Amino acid sequence: MRVLFTSESVTEGHPDKICDQISDGILDAVLEQDPLSRVACEVIVETDGVHIMGEITTNAKVDYIQIARDVIKNIGYDNPNEGFDYKTANITCNLHTQSPDIAMGVDSKDDKELDYGAGDQGMMFGFACNETKELMPLPIMLAHKIAAKLAEVRKSGKLPYLRPDGKSQVTVVYEDGKPVKVDTVVVSTQHTEDVTLEQLQKDVIEYVVKECIPAELLDEDTRYFINPTGRFVIGGPAGDTGLTGRKIIVDTYGGYSRHGGGAFSGKDPTKVDRSAAYMARFIAKQIVANKIADKCEVQLSYAIGVSEPVSVFVESFGTSKYSNEELSNMVIKAFDMRPIAIIKQFNLQRPLYKATAAYGHFGKENAGLPWEEVKFTAADIIG
């Protein structure tokens, strides 16, 4: 059977991703001073404006507005003539403390540290498959690499006419469930007025797309749509409003796996939207890395104030010799999925989140993200 599957990514200069990076930059700064901080930080960006909102309970002393300016500068918005820049942007901050009703559900009721409850109800999914060395779906990994490469050639000066905003999209051909080639590549990248469309298209294909996609996945039938509207000068917050948490499919598996609906950025690890999603990815990756299944999806669900997950479900899509019920029981026995146990296992109350805020939270093997490590053996899981 032959099917097509598509995933997209966005650059660090996309308005939504600016917000994610500011939210996680604030989270990292707060955790660096006070690891027990409770953070739920949301950001909106618009033309010449940044608005920081949400709930933070902490002993840290942090200049939230300066963090936002530093993030915007590092992305590359440094020219006021282009509609948005770190020096002149009007930044407002309206943060308050966490609701005591929520804190009551998270804090330990009996001083047993690992019995702290989940910070909210909800369900989270994790996924892994053997399509790539990162054990991620091929379409999202290629889309991420293209988006990251756009930023790299812009910052290095190789393609100096590029600007920070951009999107990538890759369609992969699957035959009998295996990826065999790339059918279509779509790239839309912000640029200066003076570059011609023909030059931009030629350069992006040569210095970005073909640098990111292995030659064996491309052929004469591969289609390229580079800036298909013909013009993308006005971009970033000058062209579109951005919001924290609005790229949850980009952040995870590109639509290849299900999603529980909760965003990650700006949330401290007591929020299971984030920490349990990382745990679900970790579990799925251990199963695939140990060849217990070729493809694995893990669902965890929680109730606020309750430490143990309400449900655990493992789906192997028929790629394991074990049934889904057997796999689920193995996971329950092998992994401690209580929220504070997850926090302790991954050492999550520290500044490591800004590295996740662009180009995905999963599949980054060299970013020091503990949920990407393979630490369990098949014997540890099967028993």
Short mmCIF file of C-alpha atoms in Angstrom, two decimals:
data_model
loop_
_atom_site.label_atom_id
_atom_site.label_comp_id
_atom_site.label_asym_id
_atom_site.label_seq_id
_atom_site.Cartn_x
_atom_site.Cartn_y
_atom_site.Cartn_z
CA MET A 1 0.00 0.00 0.00
CA ARG A 2 1.31 3.45 -0.96
CA VAL A 3 0.37 6.52 1.11
CA LEU A 4 1.62 10.07 1.60
CA PHE A 5 2.15 11.69 4.99
CA THR A 6 3.04 15.33 5.66
CA SER A 7 4.50 17.16 8.66
CA GLU A 8 5.47 20.80 9.14
CA SER A 9 7.86 22.79 11.28
CA VAL A 10 8.50 26.49 11.81
CA THR A 11 11.61 28.56 12.42
CA GLU A 12 12.58 30.14 15.72
CA GLY A 13 11.45 33.49 14.28
CA HIS A 14 7.86 32.38 13.73
CA PRO A 15 5.58 34.48 15.97
CA ASP A 16 4.28 31.49 17.94
CA LYS A 17 7.80 30.21 18.49
CA ILE A 18 9.00 33.61 19.70
CA CYS A 19 6.38 33.26 22.42
CA ASP A 20 7.41 29.71 23.32
CA GLN A 21 11.04 30.77 23.62
CA ILE A 22 10.23 33.75 25.85
CA SER A 23 8.00 31.58 28.06
CA ASP A 24 10.69 28.91 28.43
CA GLY A 25 13.42 31.52 28.82
CA ILE A 26 11.52 32.90 31.79
CA LEU A 27 10.96 29.39 33.17
CA ASP A 28 14.69 28.60 32.96
CA ALA A 29 15.66 31.87 34.64
CA VAL A 30 13.24 31.29 37.50
CA LEU A 31 14.24 27.63 38.03
CA GLU A 32 17.92 28.57 38.05
CA GLN A 33 17.34 30.60 41.22
CA ASP A 34 14.46 28.66 42.76
CA PRO A 35 14.01 25.04 41.60
CA LEU A 36 10.66 24.76 43.42
CA SER A 37 9.08 27.61 41.47
CA ARG A 38 5.61 27.13 40.04
CA VAL A 39 5.37 28.63 36.58
CA ALA A 40 2.62 28.95 33.99
CA CYS A 41 3.86 31.73 31.73
CA GLU A 42 2.03 32.78 28.57
CA VAL A 43 3.23 35.29 25.98
CA ILE A 44 1.57 37.12 23.11
CA VAL A 45 3.52 38.98 20.42
CA GLU A 46 2.09 41.43 17.92
CA THR A 47 3.38 44.26 15.76
CA ASP A 48 5.80 46.14 18.04
CA GLY A 49 4.32 44.51 21.16
CA VAL A 50 5.02 41.69 23.63
CA HIS A 51 2.68 40.81 26.49
CA ILE A 52 3.83 38.48 29.29
CA MET A 53 1.04 36.97 31.39
CA GLY A 54 0.24 34.05 33.65
CA GLU A 55 1.04 32.74 37.11
CA ILE A 56 4.44 32.45 38.76
CA THR A 57 5.07 31.63 42.41
CA THR A 58 8.78 31.90 43.17
CA ASN A 59 11.49 33.34 45.38
CA ALA A 60 13.56 34.19 42.32
CA LYS A 61 14.25 37.78 41.35
CA VAL A 62 14.06 37.89 37.57
CA ASP A 63 13.83 40.71 35.03
CA TYR A 64 11.14 39.20 32.83
CA ILE A 65 11.16 42.05 30.33
CA GLN A 66 14.92 41.82 29.81
CA ILE A 67 14.63 38.08 29.21
CA ALA A 68 12.09 38.76 26.48
CA ARG A 69 14.36 41.34 24.85
CA ASP A 70 17.32 38.93 24.96
CA VAL A 71 15.29 36.15 23.33
CA ILE A 72 14.08 38.45 20.56
CA LYS A 73 17.63 39.71 19.94
CA ASN A 74 19.08 36.19 19.79
CA ILE A 75 16.47 35.14 17.25
CA GLY A 76 17.55 38.01 15.01
CA TYR A 77 14.86 40.67 15.28
CA ASP A 78 17.29 43.57 15.62
CA ASN A 79 16.18 46.09 12.99
CA PRO A 80 13.37 48.54 13.87
CA ASN A 81 12.83 49.21 10.16
CA GLU A 82 11.52 45.66 9.72
CA GLY A 83 8.52 46.07 11.98
CA PHE A 84 9.69 44.31 15.13
CA ASP A 85 12.93 44.44 17.10
CA TYR A 86 14.23 43.79 20.59
CA LYS A 87 15.13 47.39 21.43
CA THR A 88 11.92 49.21 20.54
CA ALA A 89 9.25 46.55 21.16
CA ASN A 90 6.71 47.64 23.78
CA ILE A 91 6.84 44.87 26.42
CA THR A 92 4.25 44.57 29.18
CA CYS A 93 4.28 42.11 32.08
CA ASN A 94 1.22 41.04 34.05
CA LEU A 95 2.15 38.04 36.18
CA HIS A 96 0.55 36.93 39.43
CA THR A 97 0.92 33.99 41.82
CA GLN A 98 -0.47 30.50 41.34
CA SER A 99 -3.96 29.78 42.61
CA PRO A 100 -3.83 28.22 46.10
CA ASP A 101 -6.52 25.76 44.98
CA ILE A 102 -4.17 24.38 42.32
CA ALA A 103 -1.18 24.38 44.69
CA MET A 104 -3.23 22.35 47.18
CA GLY A 105 -3.62 19.59 44.62
CA VAL A 106 0.09 19.44 43.88
CA ASP A 107 1.58 19.73 47.37
CA SER A 108 2.15 16.61 49.43
CA LYS A 109 -0.60 15.84 51.92
CA ASP A 110 1.46 13.51 54.11
CA ASP A 111 5.05 14.67 53.61
CA LYS A 112 5.88 11.61 51.51
CA GLU A 113 7.79 13.27 48.75
CA LEU A 114 6.82 10.93 45.92
CA ASP A 115 3.12 11.15 46.78
CA TYR A 116 2.79 14.69 45.47
CA GLY A 117 -0.21 14.86 43.17
CA ALA A 118 -0.40 15.74 39.51
CA GLY A 119 -0.74 19.46 38.81
CA ASP A 120 -3.80 18.93 36.62
CA GLN A 121 -5.98 16.32 35.03
CA GLY A 122 -5.39 15.32 31.43
CA MET A 123 -3.95 12.76 29.06
CA MET A 124 -0.54 12.78 27.42
CA PHE A 125 0.91 10.79 24.53
CA GLY A 126 4.45 9.69 23.77
CA PHE A 127 5.66 8.04 20.59
CA ALA A 128 8.68 6.39 19.01
CA CYS A 129 9.33 4.47 15.81
CA ASN A 130 12.35 3.06 13.99
CA GLU A 131 12.13 5.28 10.89
CA THR A 132 15.08 7.46 11.92
CA LYS A 133 18.13 7.15 14.16
CA GLU A 134 16.37 9.49 16.60
CA LEU A 135 13.46 7.01 16.71
CA MET A 136 11.12 9.70 15.40
CA PRO A 137 8.83 9.87 12.35
CA LEU A 138 10.77 10.85 9.24
CA PRO A 139 8.48 13.70 8.04
CA ILE A 140 8.74 15.79 11.21
CA MET A 141 12.50 15.23 11.54
CA LEU A 142 13.11 16.43 7.97
CA ALA A 143 10.81 19.43 8.48
CA HIS A 144 12.68 20.37 11.68
CA LYS A 145 16.05 20.08 9.98
CA ILE A 146 14.97 22.37 7.15
CA ALA A 147 13.55 24.98 9.54
CA ALA A 148 16.69 24.91 11.67
CA LYS A 149 18.88 25.14 8.56
CA LEU A 150 17.04 28.28 7.46
CA ALA A 151 18.10 29.92 10.72
CA GLU A 152 21.65 28.61 10.40
CA VAL A 153 22.29 29.97 6.87
CA ARG A 154 20.68 33.27 7.86
CA LYS A 155 22.81 33.75 10.97
CA SER A 156 26.03 32.56 9.33
CA GLY A 157 25.60 35.04 6.49
CA LYS A 158 25.49 32.38 3.77
CA LEU A 159 22.03 33.62 2.77
CA PRO A 160 22.10 37.13 4.26
CA TYR A 161 18.82 38.19 2.67
CA LEU A 162 16.79 35.75 4.79
CA ARG A 163 14.84 37.02 7.78
CA PRO A 164 13.77 35.14 10.94
CA ASP A 165 10.22 34.01 10.11
CA GLY A 166 9.66 30.84 8.14
CA LYS A 167 7.93 27.47 7.78
CA SER A 168 8.82 24.11 6.28
CA GLN A 169 6.69 21.16 5.22
CA VAL A 170 7.73 17.71 4.01
CA THR A 171 5.56 15.01 2.42
CA VAL A 172 6.98 11.49 2.57
CA VAL A 173 5.91 8.49 0.49
CA TYR A 174 5.27 5.33 2.51
CA GLU A 175 5.07 1.90 0.91
CA ASP A 176 3.78 -0.90 3.12
CA GLY A 177 4.38 1.28 6.16
CA LYS A 178 8.00 2.14 5.32
CA PRO A 179 9.23 5.59 4.17
CA VAL A 180 10.79 5.33 0.72
CA LYS A 181 11.13 8.88 -0.69
CA VAL A 182 10.21 12.53 -0.32
CA ASP A 183 7.33 13.54 -2.57
CA THR A 184 7.04 17.28 -1.82
CA VAL A 185 8.97 19.97 0.02
CA VAL A 186 7.36 23.31 0.89
CA VAL A 187 9.39 26.18 2.32
CA SER A 188 8.18 29.70 3.02
CA THR A 189 10.87 32.01 4.32
CA GLN A 190 10.86 35.70 5.10
CA HIS A 191 13.33 37.75 3.04
CA THR A 192 14.49 41.25 2.20
CA GLU A 193 13.02 43.34 -0.59
CA ASP A 194 16.03 43.14 -2.84
CA VAL A 195 16.37 39.39 -3.49
CA THR A 196 14.68 37.90 -6.54
CA LEU A 197 12.32 34.97 -6.18
CA GLU A 198 14.44 32.96 -8.62
CA GLN A 199 17.61 33.49 -6.54
CA LEU A 200 15.84 32.65 -3.30
CA GLN A 201 14.32 29.45 -4.72
CA LYS A 202 17.65 28.29 -6.13
CA ASP A 203 19.55 29.01 -2.91
CA VAL A 204 17.00 27.44 -0.57
CA ILE A 205 16.91 24.22 -2.57
CA GLU A 206 20.70 24.03 -2.82
CA TYR A 207 21.83 25.28 0.60
CA VAL A 208 18.89 24.26 2.78
CA VAL A 209 16.71 21.48 1.38
CA LYS A 210 19.41 19.34 -0.20
CA GLU A 211 21.63 19.81 2.85
CA CYS A 212 18.90 18.38 5.09
CA ILE A 213 17.27 15.62 3.03
CA PRO A 214 19.44 12.61 2.06
CA ALA A 215 19.95 12.39 -1.69
CA GLU A 216 18.52 8.88 -1.83
CA LEU A 217 15.15 10.24 -0.70
CA LEU A 218 15.00 12.77 -3.56
CA ASP A 219 14.44 12.05 -7.27
CA GLU A 220 13.35 13.82 -10.45
CA ASP A 221 9.73 13.62 -9.37
CA THR A 222 10.22 15.38 -6.04
CA ARG A 223 8.30 18.65 -6.06
CA TYR A 224 9.62 21.88 -4.51
CA PHE A 225 7.42 24.83 -3.55
CA ILE A 226 9.72 27.59 -2.29
CA ASN A 227 7.87 30.77 -1.30
CA PRO A 228 4.96 29.75 -3.51
CA THR A 229 3.11 33.07 -3.03
CA GLY A 230 6.12 34.84 -4.55
CA ARG A 231 6.75 37.30 -1.71
CA PHE A 232 7.33 37.09 2.05
CA VAL A 233 8.85 40.40 3.14
CA ILE A 234 6.49 41.28 5.99
CA GLY A 235 6.87 38.55 8.60
CA GLY A 236 7.23 37.80 12.27
CA PRO A 237 4.99 39.71 14.68
CA ALA A 238 4.66 42.51 12.12
CA GLY A 239 2.74 40.11 9.93
CA ASP A 240 0.99 37.81 12.39
CA THR A 241 0.17 37.59 16.09
CA GLY A 242 1.92 34.87 18.06
CA LEU A 243 0.90 32.95 21.18
CA THR A 244 2.61 30.49 23.53
CA GLY A 245 1.57 26.88 23.01
CA ARG A 246 0.03 27.23 19.56
CA LYS A 247 2.44 24.85 17.82
CA ILE A 248 1.82 21.65 19.79
CA ILE A 249 1.96 19.38 16.73
CA VAL A 250 5.24 20.95 15.61
CA ASP A 251 6.50 20.44 19.17
CA THR A 252 5.71 16.71 19.17
CA TYR A 253 5.40 14.24 16.27
CA GLY A 254 4.11 16.26 13.35
CA GLY A 255 0.67 14.68 13.52
CA TYR A 256 2.07 11.16 13.10
CA SER A 257 1.00 10.28 16.65
CA ARG A 258 -1.93 11.41 18.73
CA HIS A 259 -1.73 14.41 21.05
CA GLY A 260 -3.42 14.98 24.39
CA GLY A 261 -3.96 18.68 23.70
CA GLY A 262 -1.79 20.25 26.39
CA ALA A 263 1.01 22.63 25.42
CA PHE A 264 4.48 22.48 26.99
CA SER A 265 6.26 25.82 26.96
CA GLY A 266 6.17 28.10 29.99
CA LYS A 267 5.08 25.32 32.36
CA ASP A 268 7.14 24.02 35.27
CA PRO A 269 7.44 20.21 35.55
CA THR A 270 4.69 19.80 38.15
CA LYS A 271 2.40 20.34 35.16
CA VAL A 272 1.93 16.84 33.75
CA ASP A 273 1.07 18.33 30.36
CA ARG A 274 4.82 18.70 30.10
CA SER A 275 6.54 16.20 32.39
CA ALA A 276 4.24 13.24 31.69
CA ALA A 277 4.49 13.86 27.94
CA TYR A 278 8.26 13.63 28.34
CA MET A 279 7.84 10.42 30.34
CA ALA A 280 5.54 8.93 27.72
CA ARG A 281 8.14 9.67 25.02
CA PHE A 282 10.86 8.13 27.22
CA ILE A 283 8.85 4.93 27.70
CA ALA A 284 8.00 4.62 24.01
CA LYS A 285 11.64 5.19 23.06
CA GLN A 286 12.87 2.49 25.46
CA ILE A 287 10.46 0.01 23.91
CA VAL A 288 11.50 0.78 20.33
CA ALA A 289 15.21 1.10 21.09
CA ASN A 290 15.14 -2.37 22.64
CA LYS A 291 13.29 -3.79 19.59
CA ILE A 292 10.29 -4.80 21.65
CA ALA A 293 8.21 -2.99 19.01
CA ASP A 294 9.00 -1.14 15.78
CA LYS A 295 6.43 1.54 16.56
CA CYS A 296 5.05 2.46 19.97
CA GLU A 297 2.57 4.98 21.33
CA VAL A 298 2.07 5.45 25.08
CA GLN A 299 -0.89 7.23 26.67
CA LEU A 300 -0.81 8.34 30.30
CA SER A 301 -3.67 10.08 32.09
CA TYR A 302 -3.83 11.83 35.46
CA ALA A 303 -6.22 13.38 37.96
CA ILE A 304 -5.27 16.58 39.77
CA GLY A 305 -3.92 15.88 43.23
CA VAL A 306 -3.49 12.13 42.55
CA SER A 307 0.04 10.80 42.19
CA GLU A 308 -0.44 7.55 40.26
CA PRO A 309 -1.67 7.75 36.67
CA VAL A 310 -5.35 7.01 36.24
CA SER A 311 -4.65 4.94 33.12
CA VAL A 312 -1.72 3.60 31.11
CA PHE A 313 -2.15 2.35 27.55
CA VAL A 314 0.49 1.12 25.11
CA GLU A 315 -0.20 0.66 21.38
CA SER A 316 2.32 -1.16 19.14
CA PHE A 317 0.30 -1.05 15.91
CA GLY A 318 0.90 -4.76 15.40
CA THR A 319 4.70 -4.38 15.38
CA SER A 320 5.39 -6.32 18.59
CA LYS A 321 5.10 -9.99 19.48
CA TYR A 322 3.44 -8.82 22.70
CA SER A 323 -0.18 -7.70 22.91
CA ASN A 324 -1.05 -4.13 23.85
CA GLU A 325 -2.35 -5.41 27.17
CA GLU A 326 0.93 -7.19 27.87
CA LEU A 327 2.93 -4.11 26.93
CA SER A 328 0.77 -1.90 29.14
CA ASN A 329 1.29 -4.22 32.11
CA MET A 330 5.05 -4.26 31.48
CA VAL A 331 5.16 -0.47 31.49
CA ILE A 332 3.17 -0.23 34.72
CA LYS A 333 5.64 -2.56 36.44
CA ALA A 334 8.85 -1.16 34.95
CA PHE A 335 8.35 2.62 35.09
CA ASP A 336 7.50 4.97 37.98
CA MET A 337 5.05 7.43 36.43
CA ARG A 338 4.20 9.49 39.51
CA PRO A 339 4.81 13.19 38.74
CA ILE A 340 7.51 13.78 41.34
CA ALA A 341 9.21 10.50 40.41
CA ILE A 342 9.35 11.76 36.81
CA ILE A 343 10.76 15.08 38.00
CA LYS A 344 13.43 13.30 40.03
CA GLN A 345 14.33 10.78 37.32
CA PHE A 346 14.88 13.49 34.71
CA ASN A 347 16.07 16.19 37.16
CA LEU A 348 13.48 18.55 35.70
CA GLN A 349 13.62 21.36 38.27
CA ARG A 350 16.53 23.03 36.50
CA PRO A 351 17.00 25.32 33.51
CA LEU A 352 16.89 23.06 30.43
CA TYR A 353 13.69 24.13 28.71
CA LYS A 354 14.77 26.86 26.31
CA ALA A 355 16.47 24.13 24.26
CA THR A 356 13.04 22.60 23.63
CA ALA A 357 11.21 25.78 22.60
CA ALA A 358 12.07 25.61 18.89
CA TYR A 359 12.46 22.69 16.46
CA GLY A 360 10.66 20.18 18.66
CA HIS A 361 10.84 18.71 22.14
CA PHE A 362 11.73 15.22 20.91
CA GLY A 363 14.43 13.67 18.74
CA LYS A 364 17.20 16.03 19.91
CA GLU A 365 19.91 13.56 20.80
CA ASN A 366 22.68 16.09 21.52
CA ALA A 367 20.68 18.64 23.48
CA GLY A 368 21.06 17.02 26.91
CA LEU A 369 17.36 16.20 27.20
CA PRO A 370 17.05 13.25 29.62
CA TRP A 371 13.84 11.85 28.12
CA GLU A 372 15.78 11.19 24.91
CA GLU A 373 18.28 8.89 26.61
CA VAL A 374 18.02 5.10 26.31
CA LYS A 375 18.59 3.81 29.84
CA PHE A 376 16.44 0.67 30.05
CA THR A 377 17.28 -2.74 28.61
CA ALA A 378 14.75 -5.20 27.19
CA ALA A 379 15.11 -7.22 30.40
CA ASP A 380 14.28 -4.15 32.49
CA ILE A 381 11.01 -3.77 30.59
CA ILE A 382 9.94 -7.35 29.96
CA GLY A 383 10.98 -8.58 33.37
#
